[in-house]
Amino acid sequence: MTAILILIVIIIGINLIPELTKKEFPQTEKLITRILIFTLVIFLIITILSFIGLKLKGLYTNSIIGLILIIASLCYFGIVKNTKRKIFRIILLMPFFLLSIYFHFFINVLGRYEINKDVNIIVSREGFLGCGEIIRLTKSKLLIFDKELIYDKPCLTGINKIETVEFDKNKAEFLIYHSGEMDTENPYHYEIENKNVW
């Protein structure tokens, strides 16, 4: 709660910059507003698609989009002249700004391991209260997306290698090499039964 209050005070302080400088930059304001709206639309589409299990490919794609939204928001707060329209936009923007900060700092894709040309395992760390890293079995969809097939939390940390032992229409079997902090079995034997998933 304290961090959120500090963040709100910082944002209010950044919004006071146009009042202190008393300078106007109409072309820059227009450009920043357009970048912010464009990035916000992309961020919203990506967030909605992630709820149905579709994520953009790439280890840093979502982080980069979130970072652009954060930077564009801060520039908007600090450069655009304070008006009623700006205050209304800030109220609408705040939940997405906070969500992008959360996504950027607490959800990290750590690795991507290829099983075959369509199916991959993605390892990520999400949140700060999880027991370990999250494993997703994904399949390529529409060239730029990964469709989530399996989502699992085996409570392993420091995953640095995943070997495929067996992958067919009945089951998938992997050896997961990890730091050994949460589980003494290293490599960890991980098995998934196919229940019309792939």
Coordinates of C-alpha atoms in Angstrom, one line a residue:
M1 CA 0.0 0.0 0.0
T2 CA 2.9 2.3 0.8
A3 CA 4.5 1.7 -2.6
I4 CA 1.2 2.6 -4.3
L5 CA 0.9 5.9 -2.3
I6 CA 4.5 6.8 -3.1
L7 CA 3.8 6.1 -6.8
I8 CA 0.7 8.3 -6.8
V9 CA 2.7 11.1 -5.1
I10 CA 5.4 10.8 -7.8
I11 CA 2.8 10.9 -10.6
I12 CA 1.2 14.0 -9.1
G13 CA 4.6 15.6 -8.9
I14 CA 5.4 14.7 -12.5
N15 CA 2.0 16.2 -13.5
L16 CA 3.0 19.5 -11.9
I17 CA 6.0 19.9 -14.2
P18 CA 4.0 21.7 -16.9
E19 CA 2.7 24.1 -14.3
L20 CA 6.2 24.9 -13.1
T21 CA 7.8 25.5 -16.5
K22 CA 4.8 27.3 -18.0
K23 CA 6.0 26.3 -21.5
E24 CA 3.9 24.6 -24.2
F25 CA 5.0 22.1 -26.7
P26 CA 2.0 21.5 -29.0
Q27 CA 3.7 19.3 -31.5
T28 CA 5.4 17.2 -28.8
E29 CA 2.1 16.9 -26.9
K30 CA 0.3 15.6 -30.0
L31 CA 3.1 13.1 -30.7
I32 CA 3.2 11.8 -27.2
T33 CA -0.6 11.5 -27.0
R34 CA -0.6 9.5 -30.2
I35 CA 2.2 7.2 -29.1
L36 CA 0.4 6.7 -25.7
I37 CA -2.9 5.9 -27.3
F38 CA -1.3 3.5 -29.8
T39 CA 0.7 1.7 -27.1
L40 CA -2.3 1.5 -24.8
V41 CA -4.4 -0.1 -27.5
I42 CA -1.7 -2.7 -28.2
F43 CA -1.3 -3.3 -24.5
L44 CA -5.0 -3.8 -24.1
I45 CA -5.2 -6.3 -27.0
I46 CA -2.2 -8.3 -25.6
T47 CA -3.8 -8.3 -22.1
I48 CA -7.2 -9.5 -23.4
L49 CA -5.5 -12.2 -25.6
S50 CA -3.5 -13.4 -22.7
F51 CA -6.7 -14.2 -20.8
I52 CA -7.7 -16.6 -23.6
G53 CA -4.2 -18.2 -23.6
L54 CA -2.6 -16.3 -26.5
K55 CA 0.7 -14.6 -26.0
L56 CA 3.1 -12.9 -28.4
K57 CA 6.2 -14.9 -29.2
G58 CA 9.5 -13.7 -27.9
L59 CA 11.1 -13.5 -24.5
Y60 CA 11.0 -9.7 -24.3
T61 CA 8.1 -8.7 -26.5
N62 CA 5.6 -8.1 -23.7
S63 CA 8.2 -6.4 -21.5
I64 CA 9.1 -4.0 -24.3
I65 CA 5.5 -3.0 -24.9
G66 CA 4.9 -2.5 -21.2
L67 CA 8.0 -0.4 -20.9
I68 CA 7.0 1.8 -23.9
L69 CA 3.6 2.3 -22.2
I70 CA 5.3 3.3 -18.9
I71 CA 7.7 5.7 -20.6
A72 CA 4.9 7.2 -22.8
S73 CA 2.7 7.7 -19.7
L74 CA 5.4 9.4 -17.8
C75 CA 6.2 11.7 -20.8
Y76 CA 2.5 12.4 -21.1
F77 CA 2.3 13.3 -17.4
G78 CA 5.3 15.6 -17.6
I79 CA 4.9 17.4 -20.9
V80 CA 1.2 17.7 -21.7
K81 CA -0.4 20.9 -20.3
N82 CA -2.9 20.3 -17.4
T83 CA -6.5 20.5 -18.6
K84 CA -9.7 18.7 -17.6
R85 CA -9.2 16.4 -20.6
K86 CA -5.7 15.4 -19.3
I87 CA -7.0 14.8 -15.8
F88 CA -9.8 12.6 -17.2
R89 CA -7.3 10.7 -19.3
I90 CA -5.0 10.2 -16.4
I91 CA -7.8 8.7 -14.3
L92 CA -8.6 6.3 -17.2
L93 CA -4.9 5.5 -17.7
M94 CA -3.8 4.9 -14.1
P95 CA -5.1 1.2 -13.9
F96 CA -3.3 0.3 -17.1
F97 CA -0.1 2.2 -16.0
L98 CA -0.1 0.3 -12.7
L99 CA -0.8 -3.0 -14.5
S100 CA 2.0 -2.5 -17.0
I101 CA 4.4 -1.7 -14.1
Y102 CA 3.3 -5.0 -12.4
F103 CA 3.8 -7.0 -15.6
H104 CA 7.1 -5.4 -16.3
F105 CA 8.7 -6.0 -12.9
F106 CA 7.0 -9.1 -11.6
I107 CA 6.3 -11.3 -14.7
N108 CA 9.5 -12.4 -16.4
V109 CA 9.9 -15.0 -19.1
L110 CA 13.1 -16.9 -18.2
G111 CA 13.5 -19.3 -21.1
R112 CA 12.0 -21.0 -24.1
Y113 CA 12.8 -24.6 -24.9
E114 CA 11.8 -26.1 -28.3
I115 CA 10.2 -29.6 -28.3
N116 CA 9.4 -29.6 -32.0
K117 CA 8.7 -27.0 -34.7
D118 CA 5.3 -26.1 -33.3
V119 CA 5.4 -27.0 -29.6
N120 CA 7.6 -25.2 -26.9
I121 CA 8.0 -25.1 -23.2
I122 CA 8.1 -21.6 -21.8
V123 CA 9.5 -21.0 -18.2
S124 CA 8.5 -17.8 -16.4
R125 CA 8.5 -16.2 -13.0
E126 CA 5.2 -14.5 -12.1
G127 CA 4.5 -12.6 -9.0
F128 CA 6.6 -12.5 -5.8
L129 CA 4.6 -15.0 -3.7
G130 CA 4.9 -18.1 -6.0
C131 CA 6.6 -21.2 -4.9
G132 CA 8.7 -21.4 -8.0
E133 CA 8.8 -20.9 -11.7
I134 CA 5.9 -21.6 -14.0
I135 CA 6.0 -24.0 -16.9
R136 CA 3.8 -23.6 -19.9
L137 CA 3.5 -26.0 -22.8
T138 CA 2.6 -23.8 -25.8
K139 CA 1.9 -24.3 -29.5
S140 CA 2.5 -21.8 -32.3
K141 CA -0.7 -20.1 -33.5
L142 CA -1.2 -17.5 -36.3
L143 CA 2.6 -17.1 -36.8
I144 CA 3.1 -14.5 -34.0
F145 CA 1.3 -16.1 -31.1
D146 CA 1.9 -18.9 -28.7
K147 CA -1.3 -20.7 -27.5
E148 CA -1.1 -22.0 -24.0
L149 CA -1.8 -25.8 -23.8
I150 CA -0.6 -26.6 -20.3
Y151 CA 0.0 -24.3 -17.3
D152 CA 1.8 -25.9 -14.3
K153 CA 3.7 -24.9 -11.1
P154 CA 6.1 -27.7 -10.2
C155 CA 7.7 -25.5 -7.4
L156 CA 11.2 -25.5 -9.0
T157 CA 13.6 -22.6 -9.1
G158 CA 16.6 -21.9 -11.2
I159 CA 15.5 -24.0 -14.2
N160 CA 18.3 -23.8 -16.7
K161 CA 17.7 -26.8 -19.0
I162 CA 14.8 -29.0 -20.2
E163 CA 15.4 -32.2 -22.1
T164 CA 12.7 -34.0 -24.0
V165 CA 12.6 -37.7 -23.2
E166 CA 9.4 -38.5 -25.0
F167 CA 6.8 -36.5 -26.8
D168 CA 4.0 -38.3 -28.7
K169 CA 0.2 -38.2 -29.0
N170 CA -0.3 -40.0 -25.7
K171 CA 2.1 -38.2 -23.3
A172 CA 5.1 -35.9 -22.9
E173 CA 8.0 -36.7 -20.7
F174 CA 10.8 -34.2 -19.8
L175 CA 13.9 -33.9 -17.5
I176 CA 14.1 -30.5 -15.9
Y177 CA 17.4 -29.3 -14.6
H178 CA 17.2 -26.7 -11.8
S179 CA 19.0 -25.2 -8.9
G180 CA 17.9 -27.9 -6.4
E181 CA 16.6 -25.4 -3.8
M182 CA 12.9 -26.4 -3.8
D183 CA 13.3 -30.1 -4.8
T184 CA 16.2 -32.4 -4.3
E185 CA 15.4 -34.5 -7.4
N186 CA 17.7 -33.1 -10.1
P187 CA 16.9 -33.5 -12.9
Y188 CA 13.2 -33.4 -12.1
H189 CA 11.2 -36.0 -13.9
Y190 CA 8.1 -34.2 -15.4
E191 CA 5.4 -36.1 -17.2
I192 CA 2.1 -34.8 -18.9
E193 CA -0.6 -37.0 -20.1
N194 CA -2.3 -35.9 -23.3
K195 CA -6.0 -35.3 -22.7
N196 CA -6.8 -33.9 -26.1
V197 CA -4.5 -31.0 -25.5
W198 CA -2.1 -31.4 -28.4

